[in-house]
PDB file of C-alpha atoms and ligand atoms in Angstrom:
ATOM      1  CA  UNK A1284     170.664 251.618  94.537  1.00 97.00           C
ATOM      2  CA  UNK A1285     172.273 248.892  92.288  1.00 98.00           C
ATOM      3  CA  UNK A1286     171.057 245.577  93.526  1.00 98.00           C
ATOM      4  CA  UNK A1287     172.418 242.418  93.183  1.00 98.00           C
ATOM      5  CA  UNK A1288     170.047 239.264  93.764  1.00 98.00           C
ATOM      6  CA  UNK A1289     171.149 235.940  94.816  1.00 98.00           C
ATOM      7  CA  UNK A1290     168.926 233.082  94.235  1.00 98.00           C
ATOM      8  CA  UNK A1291     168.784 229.562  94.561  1.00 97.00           C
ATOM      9  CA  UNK A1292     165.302 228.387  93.285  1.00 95.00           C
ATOM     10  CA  UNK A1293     162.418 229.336  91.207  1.00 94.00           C
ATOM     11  CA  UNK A1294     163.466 233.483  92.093  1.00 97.00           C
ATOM     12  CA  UNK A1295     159.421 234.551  92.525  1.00 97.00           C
ATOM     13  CA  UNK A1296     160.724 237.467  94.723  1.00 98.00           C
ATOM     14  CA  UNK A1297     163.297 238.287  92.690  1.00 98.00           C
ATOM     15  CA  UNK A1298     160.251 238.537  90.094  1.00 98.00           C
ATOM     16  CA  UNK A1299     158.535 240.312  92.820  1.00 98.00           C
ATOM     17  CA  UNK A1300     161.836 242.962  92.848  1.00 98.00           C
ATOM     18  CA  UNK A1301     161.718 243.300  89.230  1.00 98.00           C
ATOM     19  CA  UNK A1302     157.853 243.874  88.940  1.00 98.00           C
ATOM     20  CA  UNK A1303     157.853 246.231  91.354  1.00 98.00           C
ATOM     21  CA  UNK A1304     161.137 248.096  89.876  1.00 98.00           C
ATOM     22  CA  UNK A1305     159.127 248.444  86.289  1.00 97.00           C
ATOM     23  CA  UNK A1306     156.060 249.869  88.085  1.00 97.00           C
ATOM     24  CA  UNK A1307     157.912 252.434  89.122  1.00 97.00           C
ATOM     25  CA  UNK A1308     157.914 251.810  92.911  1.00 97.00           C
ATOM     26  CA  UNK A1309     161.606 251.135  93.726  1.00 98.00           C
ATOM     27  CA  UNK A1310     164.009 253.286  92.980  1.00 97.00           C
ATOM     28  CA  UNK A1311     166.610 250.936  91.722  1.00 98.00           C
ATOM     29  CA  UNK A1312     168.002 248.622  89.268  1.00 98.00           C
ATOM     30  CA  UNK A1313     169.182 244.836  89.254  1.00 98.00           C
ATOM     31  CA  UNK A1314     172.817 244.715  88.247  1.00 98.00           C
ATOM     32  CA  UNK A1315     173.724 241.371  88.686  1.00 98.00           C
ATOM     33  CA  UNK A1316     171.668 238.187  90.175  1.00 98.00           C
ATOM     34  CA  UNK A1317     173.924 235.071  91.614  1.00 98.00           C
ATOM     35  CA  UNK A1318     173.074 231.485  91.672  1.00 98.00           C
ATOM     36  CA  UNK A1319     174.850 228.674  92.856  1.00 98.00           C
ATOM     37  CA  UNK A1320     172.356 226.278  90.630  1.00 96.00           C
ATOM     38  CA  UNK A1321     172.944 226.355  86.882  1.00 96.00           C
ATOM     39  CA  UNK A1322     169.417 225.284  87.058  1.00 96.00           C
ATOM     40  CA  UNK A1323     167.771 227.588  89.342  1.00 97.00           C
ATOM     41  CA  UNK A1324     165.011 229.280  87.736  1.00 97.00           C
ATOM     42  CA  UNK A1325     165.880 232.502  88.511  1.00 97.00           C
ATOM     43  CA  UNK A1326     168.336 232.152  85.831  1.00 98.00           C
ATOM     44  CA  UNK A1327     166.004 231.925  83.173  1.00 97.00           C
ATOM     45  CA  UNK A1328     163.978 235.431  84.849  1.00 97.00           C
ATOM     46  CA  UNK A1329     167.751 237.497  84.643  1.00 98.00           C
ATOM     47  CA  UNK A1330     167.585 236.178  80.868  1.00 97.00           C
ATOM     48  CA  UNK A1331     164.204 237.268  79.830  1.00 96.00           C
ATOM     49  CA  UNK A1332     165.439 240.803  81.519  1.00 97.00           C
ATOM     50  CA  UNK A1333     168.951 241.116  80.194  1.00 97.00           C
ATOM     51  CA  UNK A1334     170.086 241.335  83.584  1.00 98.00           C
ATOM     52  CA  UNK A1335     173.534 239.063  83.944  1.00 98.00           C
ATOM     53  CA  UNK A1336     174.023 235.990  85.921  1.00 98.00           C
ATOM     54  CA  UNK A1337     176.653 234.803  87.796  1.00 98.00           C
ATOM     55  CA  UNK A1338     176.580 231.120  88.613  1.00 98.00           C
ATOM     56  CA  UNK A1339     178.961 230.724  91.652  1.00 97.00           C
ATOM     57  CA  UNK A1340     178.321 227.148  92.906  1.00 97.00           C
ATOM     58  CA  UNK A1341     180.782 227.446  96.023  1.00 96.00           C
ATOM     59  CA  UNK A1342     182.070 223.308  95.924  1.00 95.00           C
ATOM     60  CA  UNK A1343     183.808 224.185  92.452  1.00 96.00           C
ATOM     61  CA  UNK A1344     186.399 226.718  93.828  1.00 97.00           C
ATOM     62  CA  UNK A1345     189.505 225.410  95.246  1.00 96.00           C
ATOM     63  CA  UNK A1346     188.413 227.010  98.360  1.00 96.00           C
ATOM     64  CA  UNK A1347     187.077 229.725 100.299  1.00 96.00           C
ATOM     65  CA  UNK A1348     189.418 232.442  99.477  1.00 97.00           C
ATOM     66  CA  UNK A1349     188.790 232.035  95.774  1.00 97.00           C
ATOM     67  CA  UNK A1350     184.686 231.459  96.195  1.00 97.00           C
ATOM     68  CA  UNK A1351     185.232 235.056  97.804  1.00 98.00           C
ATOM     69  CA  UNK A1352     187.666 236.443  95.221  1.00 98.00           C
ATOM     70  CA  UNK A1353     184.819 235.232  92.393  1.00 98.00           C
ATOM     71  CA  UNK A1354     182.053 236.660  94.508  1.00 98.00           C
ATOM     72  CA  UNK A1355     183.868 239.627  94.601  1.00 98.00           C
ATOM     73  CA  UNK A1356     185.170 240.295  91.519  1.00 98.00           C
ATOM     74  CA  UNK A1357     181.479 239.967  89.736  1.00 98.00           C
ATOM     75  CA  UNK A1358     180.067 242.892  92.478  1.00 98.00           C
ATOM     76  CA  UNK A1359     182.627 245.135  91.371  1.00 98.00           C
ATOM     77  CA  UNK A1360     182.234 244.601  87.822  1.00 98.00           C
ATOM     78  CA  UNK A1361     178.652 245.370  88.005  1.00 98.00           C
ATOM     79  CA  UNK A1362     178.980 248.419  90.461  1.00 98.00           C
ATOM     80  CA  UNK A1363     176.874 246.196  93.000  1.00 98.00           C
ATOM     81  CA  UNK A1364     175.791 248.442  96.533  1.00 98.00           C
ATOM     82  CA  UNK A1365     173.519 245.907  98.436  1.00 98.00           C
ATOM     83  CA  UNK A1366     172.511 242.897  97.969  1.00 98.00           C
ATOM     84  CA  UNK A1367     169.411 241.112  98.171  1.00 98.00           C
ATOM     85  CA  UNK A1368     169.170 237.423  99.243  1.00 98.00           C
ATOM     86  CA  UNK A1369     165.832 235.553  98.119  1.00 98.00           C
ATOM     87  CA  UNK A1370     165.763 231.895  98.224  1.00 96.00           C
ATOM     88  CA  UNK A1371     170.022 231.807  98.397  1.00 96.00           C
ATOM     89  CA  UNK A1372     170.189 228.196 100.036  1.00 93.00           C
ATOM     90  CA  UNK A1373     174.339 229.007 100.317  1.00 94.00           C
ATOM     91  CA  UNK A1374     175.801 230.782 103.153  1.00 93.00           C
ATOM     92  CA  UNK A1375     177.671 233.553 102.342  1.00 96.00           C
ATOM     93  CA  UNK A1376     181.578 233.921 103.153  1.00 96.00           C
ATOM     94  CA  UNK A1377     182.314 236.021 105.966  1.00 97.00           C
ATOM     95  CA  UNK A1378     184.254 238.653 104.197  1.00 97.00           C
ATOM     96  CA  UNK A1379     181.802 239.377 102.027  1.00 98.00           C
ATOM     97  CA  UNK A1380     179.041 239.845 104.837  1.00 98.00           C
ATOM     98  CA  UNK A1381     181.443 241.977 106.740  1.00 97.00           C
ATOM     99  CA  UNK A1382     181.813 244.159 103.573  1.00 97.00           C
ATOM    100  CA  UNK A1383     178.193 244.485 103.217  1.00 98.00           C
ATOM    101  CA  UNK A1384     176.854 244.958 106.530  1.00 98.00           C
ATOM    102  CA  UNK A1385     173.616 247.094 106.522  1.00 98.00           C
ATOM    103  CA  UNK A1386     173.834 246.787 102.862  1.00 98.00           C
ATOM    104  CA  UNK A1387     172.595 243.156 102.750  1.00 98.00           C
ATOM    105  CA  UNK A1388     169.559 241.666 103.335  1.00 98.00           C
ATOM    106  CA  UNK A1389     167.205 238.497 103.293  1.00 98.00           C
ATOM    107  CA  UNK A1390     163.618 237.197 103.334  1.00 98.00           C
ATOM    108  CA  UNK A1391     162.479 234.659 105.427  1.00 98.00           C
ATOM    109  CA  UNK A1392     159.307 232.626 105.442  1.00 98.00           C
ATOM    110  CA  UNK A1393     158.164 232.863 108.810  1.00 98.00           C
ATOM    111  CA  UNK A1394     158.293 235.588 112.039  1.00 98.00           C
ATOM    112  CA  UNK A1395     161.720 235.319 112.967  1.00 98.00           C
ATOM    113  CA  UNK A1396     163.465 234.547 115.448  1.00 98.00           C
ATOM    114  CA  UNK A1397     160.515 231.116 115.428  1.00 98.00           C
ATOM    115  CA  UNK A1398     161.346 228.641 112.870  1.00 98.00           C
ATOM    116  CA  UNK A1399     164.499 229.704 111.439  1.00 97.00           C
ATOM    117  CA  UNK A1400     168.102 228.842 111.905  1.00 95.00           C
ATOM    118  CA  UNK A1401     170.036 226.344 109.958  1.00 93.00           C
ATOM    119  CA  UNK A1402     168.573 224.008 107.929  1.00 93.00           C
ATOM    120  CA  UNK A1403     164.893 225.719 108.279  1.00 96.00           C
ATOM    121  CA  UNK A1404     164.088 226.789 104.510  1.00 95.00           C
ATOM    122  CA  UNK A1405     161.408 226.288 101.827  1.00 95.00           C
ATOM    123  CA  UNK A1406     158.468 223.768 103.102  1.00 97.00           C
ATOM    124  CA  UNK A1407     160.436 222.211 106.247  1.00 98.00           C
ATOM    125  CA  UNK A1408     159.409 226.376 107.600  1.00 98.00           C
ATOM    126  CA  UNK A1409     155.841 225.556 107.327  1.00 98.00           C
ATOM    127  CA  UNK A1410     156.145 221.780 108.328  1.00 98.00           C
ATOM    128  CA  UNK A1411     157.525 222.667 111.324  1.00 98.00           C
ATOM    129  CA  UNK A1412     155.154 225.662 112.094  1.00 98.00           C
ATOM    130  CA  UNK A1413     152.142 223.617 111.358  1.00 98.00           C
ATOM    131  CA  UNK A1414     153.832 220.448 113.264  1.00 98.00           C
ATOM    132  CA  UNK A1415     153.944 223.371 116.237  1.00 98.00           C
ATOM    133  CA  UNK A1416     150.373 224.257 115.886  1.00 98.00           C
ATOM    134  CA  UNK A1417     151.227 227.560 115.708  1.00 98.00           C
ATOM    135  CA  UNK A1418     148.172 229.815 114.719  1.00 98.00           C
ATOM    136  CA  UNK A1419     150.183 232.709 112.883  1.00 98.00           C
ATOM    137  CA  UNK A1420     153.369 232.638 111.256  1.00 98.00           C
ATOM    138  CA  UNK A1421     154.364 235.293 108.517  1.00 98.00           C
ATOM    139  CA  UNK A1422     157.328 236.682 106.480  1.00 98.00           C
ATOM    140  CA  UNK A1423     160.577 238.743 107.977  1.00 98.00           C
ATOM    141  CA  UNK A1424     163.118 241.004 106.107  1.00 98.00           C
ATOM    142  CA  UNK A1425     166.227 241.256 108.177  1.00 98.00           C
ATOM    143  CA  UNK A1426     169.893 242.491 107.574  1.00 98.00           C
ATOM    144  CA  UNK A1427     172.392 239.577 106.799  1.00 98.00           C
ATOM    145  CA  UNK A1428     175.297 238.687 109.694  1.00 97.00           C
ATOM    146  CA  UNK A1429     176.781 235.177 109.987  1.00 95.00           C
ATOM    147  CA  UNK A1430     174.292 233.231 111.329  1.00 94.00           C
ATOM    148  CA  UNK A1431     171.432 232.026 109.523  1.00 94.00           C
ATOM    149  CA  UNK A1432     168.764 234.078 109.785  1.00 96.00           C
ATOM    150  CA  UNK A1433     169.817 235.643 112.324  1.00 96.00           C
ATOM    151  CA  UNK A1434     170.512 239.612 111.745  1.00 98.00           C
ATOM    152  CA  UNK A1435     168.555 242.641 113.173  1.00 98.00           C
ATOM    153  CA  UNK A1436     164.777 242.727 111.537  1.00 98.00           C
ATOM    154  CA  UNK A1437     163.964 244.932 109.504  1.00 98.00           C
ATOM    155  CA  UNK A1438     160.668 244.386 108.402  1.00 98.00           C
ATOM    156  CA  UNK A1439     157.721 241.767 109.395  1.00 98.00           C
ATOM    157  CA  UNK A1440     154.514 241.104 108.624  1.00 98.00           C
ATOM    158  CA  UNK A1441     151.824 237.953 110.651  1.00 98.00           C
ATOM    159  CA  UNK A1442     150.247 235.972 108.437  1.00 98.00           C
ATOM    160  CA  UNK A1443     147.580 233.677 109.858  1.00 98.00           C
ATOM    161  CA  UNK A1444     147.510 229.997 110.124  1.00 98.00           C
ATOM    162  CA  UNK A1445     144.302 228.405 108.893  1.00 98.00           C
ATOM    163  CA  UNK A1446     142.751 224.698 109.789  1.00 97.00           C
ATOM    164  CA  UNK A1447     142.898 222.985 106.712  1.00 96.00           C
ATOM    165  CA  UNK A1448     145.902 224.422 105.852  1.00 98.00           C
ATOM    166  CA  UNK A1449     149.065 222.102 104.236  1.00 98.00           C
ATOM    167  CA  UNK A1450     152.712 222.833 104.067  1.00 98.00           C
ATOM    168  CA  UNK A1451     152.270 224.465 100.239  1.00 98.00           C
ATOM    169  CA  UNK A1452     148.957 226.241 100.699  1.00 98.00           C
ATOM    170  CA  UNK A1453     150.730 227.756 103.528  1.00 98.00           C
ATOM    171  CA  UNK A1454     153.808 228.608 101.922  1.00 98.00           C
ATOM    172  CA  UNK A1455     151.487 230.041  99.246  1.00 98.00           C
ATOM    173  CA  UNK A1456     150.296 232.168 101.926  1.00 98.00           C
ATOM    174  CA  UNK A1457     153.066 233.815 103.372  1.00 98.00           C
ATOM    175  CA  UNK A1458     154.914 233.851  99.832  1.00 98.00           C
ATOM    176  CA  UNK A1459     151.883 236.459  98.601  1.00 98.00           C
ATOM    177  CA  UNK A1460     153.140 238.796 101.288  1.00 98.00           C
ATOM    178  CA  UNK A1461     156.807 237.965 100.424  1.00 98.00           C
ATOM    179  CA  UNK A1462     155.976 239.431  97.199  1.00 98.00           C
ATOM    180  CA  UNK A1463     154.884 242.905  98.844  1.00 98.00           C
ATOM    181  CA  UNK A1464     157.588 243.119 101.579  1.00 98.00           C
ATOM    182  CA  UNK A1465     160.555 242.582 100.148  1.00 98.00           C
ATOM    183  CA  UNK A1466     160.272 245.240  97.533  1.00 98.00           C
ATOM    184  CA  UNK A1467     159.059 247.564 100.564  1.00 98.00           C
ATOM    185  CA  UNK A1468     161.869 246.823 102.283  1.00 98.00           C
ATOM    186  CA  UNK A1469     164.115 247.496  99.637  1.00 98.00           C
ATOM    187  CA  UNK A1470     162.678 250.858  99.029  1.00 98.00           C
ATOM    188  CA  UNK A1471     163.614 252.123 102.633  1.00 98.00           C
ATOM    189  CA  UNK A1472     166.837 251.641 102.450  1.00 98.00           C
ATOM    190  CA  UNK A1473     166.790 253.112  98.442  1.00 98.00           C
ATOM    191  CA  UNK A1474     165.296 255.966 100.391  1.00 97.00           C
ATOM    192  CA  UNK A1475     168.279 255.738 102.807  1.00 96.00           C
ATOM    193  CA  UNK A1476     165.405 255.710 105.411  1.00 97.00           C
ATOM    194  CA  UNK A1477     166.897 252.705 107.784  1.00 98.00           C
ATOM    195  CA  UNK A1478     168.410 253.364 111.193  1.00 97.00           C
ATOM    196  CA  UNK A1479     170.646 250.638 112.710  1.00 98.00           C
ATOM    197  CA  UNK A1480     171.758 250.850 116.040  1.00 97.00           C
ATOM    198  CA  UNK A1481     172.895 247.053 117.332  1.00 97.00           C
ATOM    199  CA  UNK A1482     169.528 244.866 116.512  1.00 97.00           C
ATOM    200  CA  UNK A1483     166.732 248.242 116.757  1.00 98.00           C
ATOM    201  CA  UNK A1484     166.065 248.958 113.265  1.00 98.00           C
ATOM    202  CA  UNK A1485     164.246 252.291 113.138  1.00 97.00           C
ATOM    203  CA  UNK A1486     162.152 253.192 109.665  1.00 97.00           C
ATOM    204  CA  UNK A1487     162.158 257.097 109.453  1.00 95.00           C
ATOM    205  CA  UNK A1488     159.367 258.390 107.939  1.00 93.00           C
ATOM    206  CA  UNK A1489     159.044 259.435 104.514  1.00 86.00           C
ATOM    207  CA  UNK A1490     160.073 263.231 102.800  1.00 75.00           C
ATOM    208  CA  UNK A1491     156.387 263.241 102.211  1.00 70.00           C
ATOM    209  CA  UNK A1492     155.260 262.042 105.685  1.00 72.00           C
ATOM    210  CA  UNK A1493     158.204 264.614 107.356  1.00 65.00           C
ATOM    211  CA  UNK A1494     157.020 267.431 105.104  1.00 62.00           C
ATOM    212  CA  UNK A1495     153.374 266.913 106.566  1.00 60.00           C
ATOM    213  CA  UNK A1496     153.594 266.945 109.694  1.00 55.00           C
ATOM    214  CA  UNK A1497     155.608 269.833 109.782  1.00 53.00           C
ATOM    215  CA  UNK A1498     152.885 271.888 107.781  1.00 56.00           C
ATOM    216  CA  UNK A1499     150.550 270.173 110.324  1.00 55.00           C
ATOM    217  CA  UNK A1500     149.437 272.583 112.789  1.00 52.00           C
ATOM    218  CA  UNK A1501     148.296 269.357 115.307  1.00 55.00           C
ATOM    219  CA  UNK A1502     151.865 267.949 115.005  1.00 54.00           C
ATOM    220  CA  UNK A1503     154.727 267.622 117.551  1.00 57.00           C
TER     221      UNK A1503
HETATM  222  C1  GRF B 134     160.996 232.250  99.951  1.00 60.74           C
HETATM  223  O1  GRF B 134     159.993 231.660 100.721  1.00 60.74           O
HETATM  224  C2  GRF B 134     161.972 233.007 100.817  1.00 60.74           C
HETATM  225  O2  GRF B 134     161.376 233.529 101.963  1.00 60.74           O
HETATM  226  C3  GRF B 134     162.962 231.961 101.209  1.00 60.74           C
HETATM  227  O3  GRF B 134     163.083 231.142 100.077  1.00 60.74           O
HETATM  228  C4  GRF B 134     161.899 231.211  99.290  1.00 60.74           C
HETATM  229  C5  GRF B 134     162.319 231.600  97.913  1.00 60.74           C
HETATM  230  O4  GRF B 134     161.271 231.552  96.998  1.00 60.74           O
HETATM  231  N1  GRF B 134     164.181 232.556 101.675  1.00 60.74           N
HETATM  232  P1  GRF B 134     161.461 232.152  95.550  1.00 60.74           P
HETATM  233  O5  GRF B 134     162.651 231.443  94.908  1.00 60.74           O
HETATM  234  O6  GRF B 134     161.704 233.618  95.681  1.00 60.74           O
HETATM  235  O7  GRF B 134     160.189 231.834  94.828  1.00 60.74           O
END
């Protein structure tokens, strides 16, 4: 699998996909990581790994077609075969999400479909859930379609909401498990182990777990 990031902010999950990629536990490398902020932090994390960056802000191309053409042109350089959103505040053109169907994905600070949608990102997700008086909230990994936070799930995970909590403690929270699911997530599909039929999302389970219950006397 030969990943492309795209990240708006400080890119801790990107970190998070990197980290996890040196321990050994994804099977796959970062070819290219887009921003659409010269300043975006994640920048600075493609640097330190010699991974290139692409800054793409969309309001400097004449217009959509050649936003796409850019966009497109940098995948195929790097030989890019999914794409990973984390903290990408742009939305992305609709060729490009047709193209990648299934082979795109995003993180989301909070259990989706609750507090997402336009404009829902960074601490206005944990404003509002707190403003709600929610008592759990959590992270989701879904596949990327056109609306915002809106494709089939793919993986989530609760993450409770405690009394004294504020916005940033919160998001501190949920971003902890960010860290771990994304790079899970990510590893399914390197292990080609995601089912999509319409919005079910079916995990199958491991070679290892497959092998095991076949030698397992007990099993189905
Ligand atoms: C994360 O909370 C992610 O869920 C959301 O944007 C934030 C990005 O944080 N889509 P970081 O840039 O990865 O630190």
């Amino acid at each position: 699998m030969r990943l492309a990031v795209f990240a708006s902010g400080g890119g801790s999950n990107f970190q998070a996909i990197l980290d996890a990629i040196q321990r050994g536990e994804l099977p796959a490398e970062v070819g290219l990581l887009v921003s659409d902020r010269p300043t975006a932090g994640a920048i600075r994390r493609a640097e330190a790994h010699r991974i290139p960056a692409a800054i793409l802000p969309p309001s400097t191309f004449e217009d959509e077609s050649a936003y796409v053409y850019a966009l497109q042109k940098q995948l195929d350089e790097h030989r890019v075969n999914f794409i990973a959103l984390a903290g990408y505040l742009k939305k992305i053109p609709s060729p490009i999400v047709q193209q990648y169907y299934g082979r795109m994905i995003n993180i989301h600070p909070s259990l989706l479909p609750a507090f997402g949608g336009k404009g829902m990102y960074g601490l206005r997700v944990h404003r509002a859930v707190l403003a709600y008086g929610a008592k759990w909230t959590g992270a989701t990994v879904h596949l990327v379609d056109e609306e915002y936070d809106h494709g089939p799930i793919v993986l989530q995970e609760p993450v409770p909401v405690l009394p004294e909590d504020t916005p940033e403690i919160l998001a501190a929270r949920v971003l902890r498990v960010e860290h771990r699911l994304y790079p899970k997530a990510l590893g399914l599909f390197a292990e080609n182990r995601v089912e999509i039929n319409g919005r079910t999302v079916t995990i199958k389970p491991s070679h290892y777990e497959s092998d095991h219950s076949s030698r397992n006397p007990y099993g189905p």
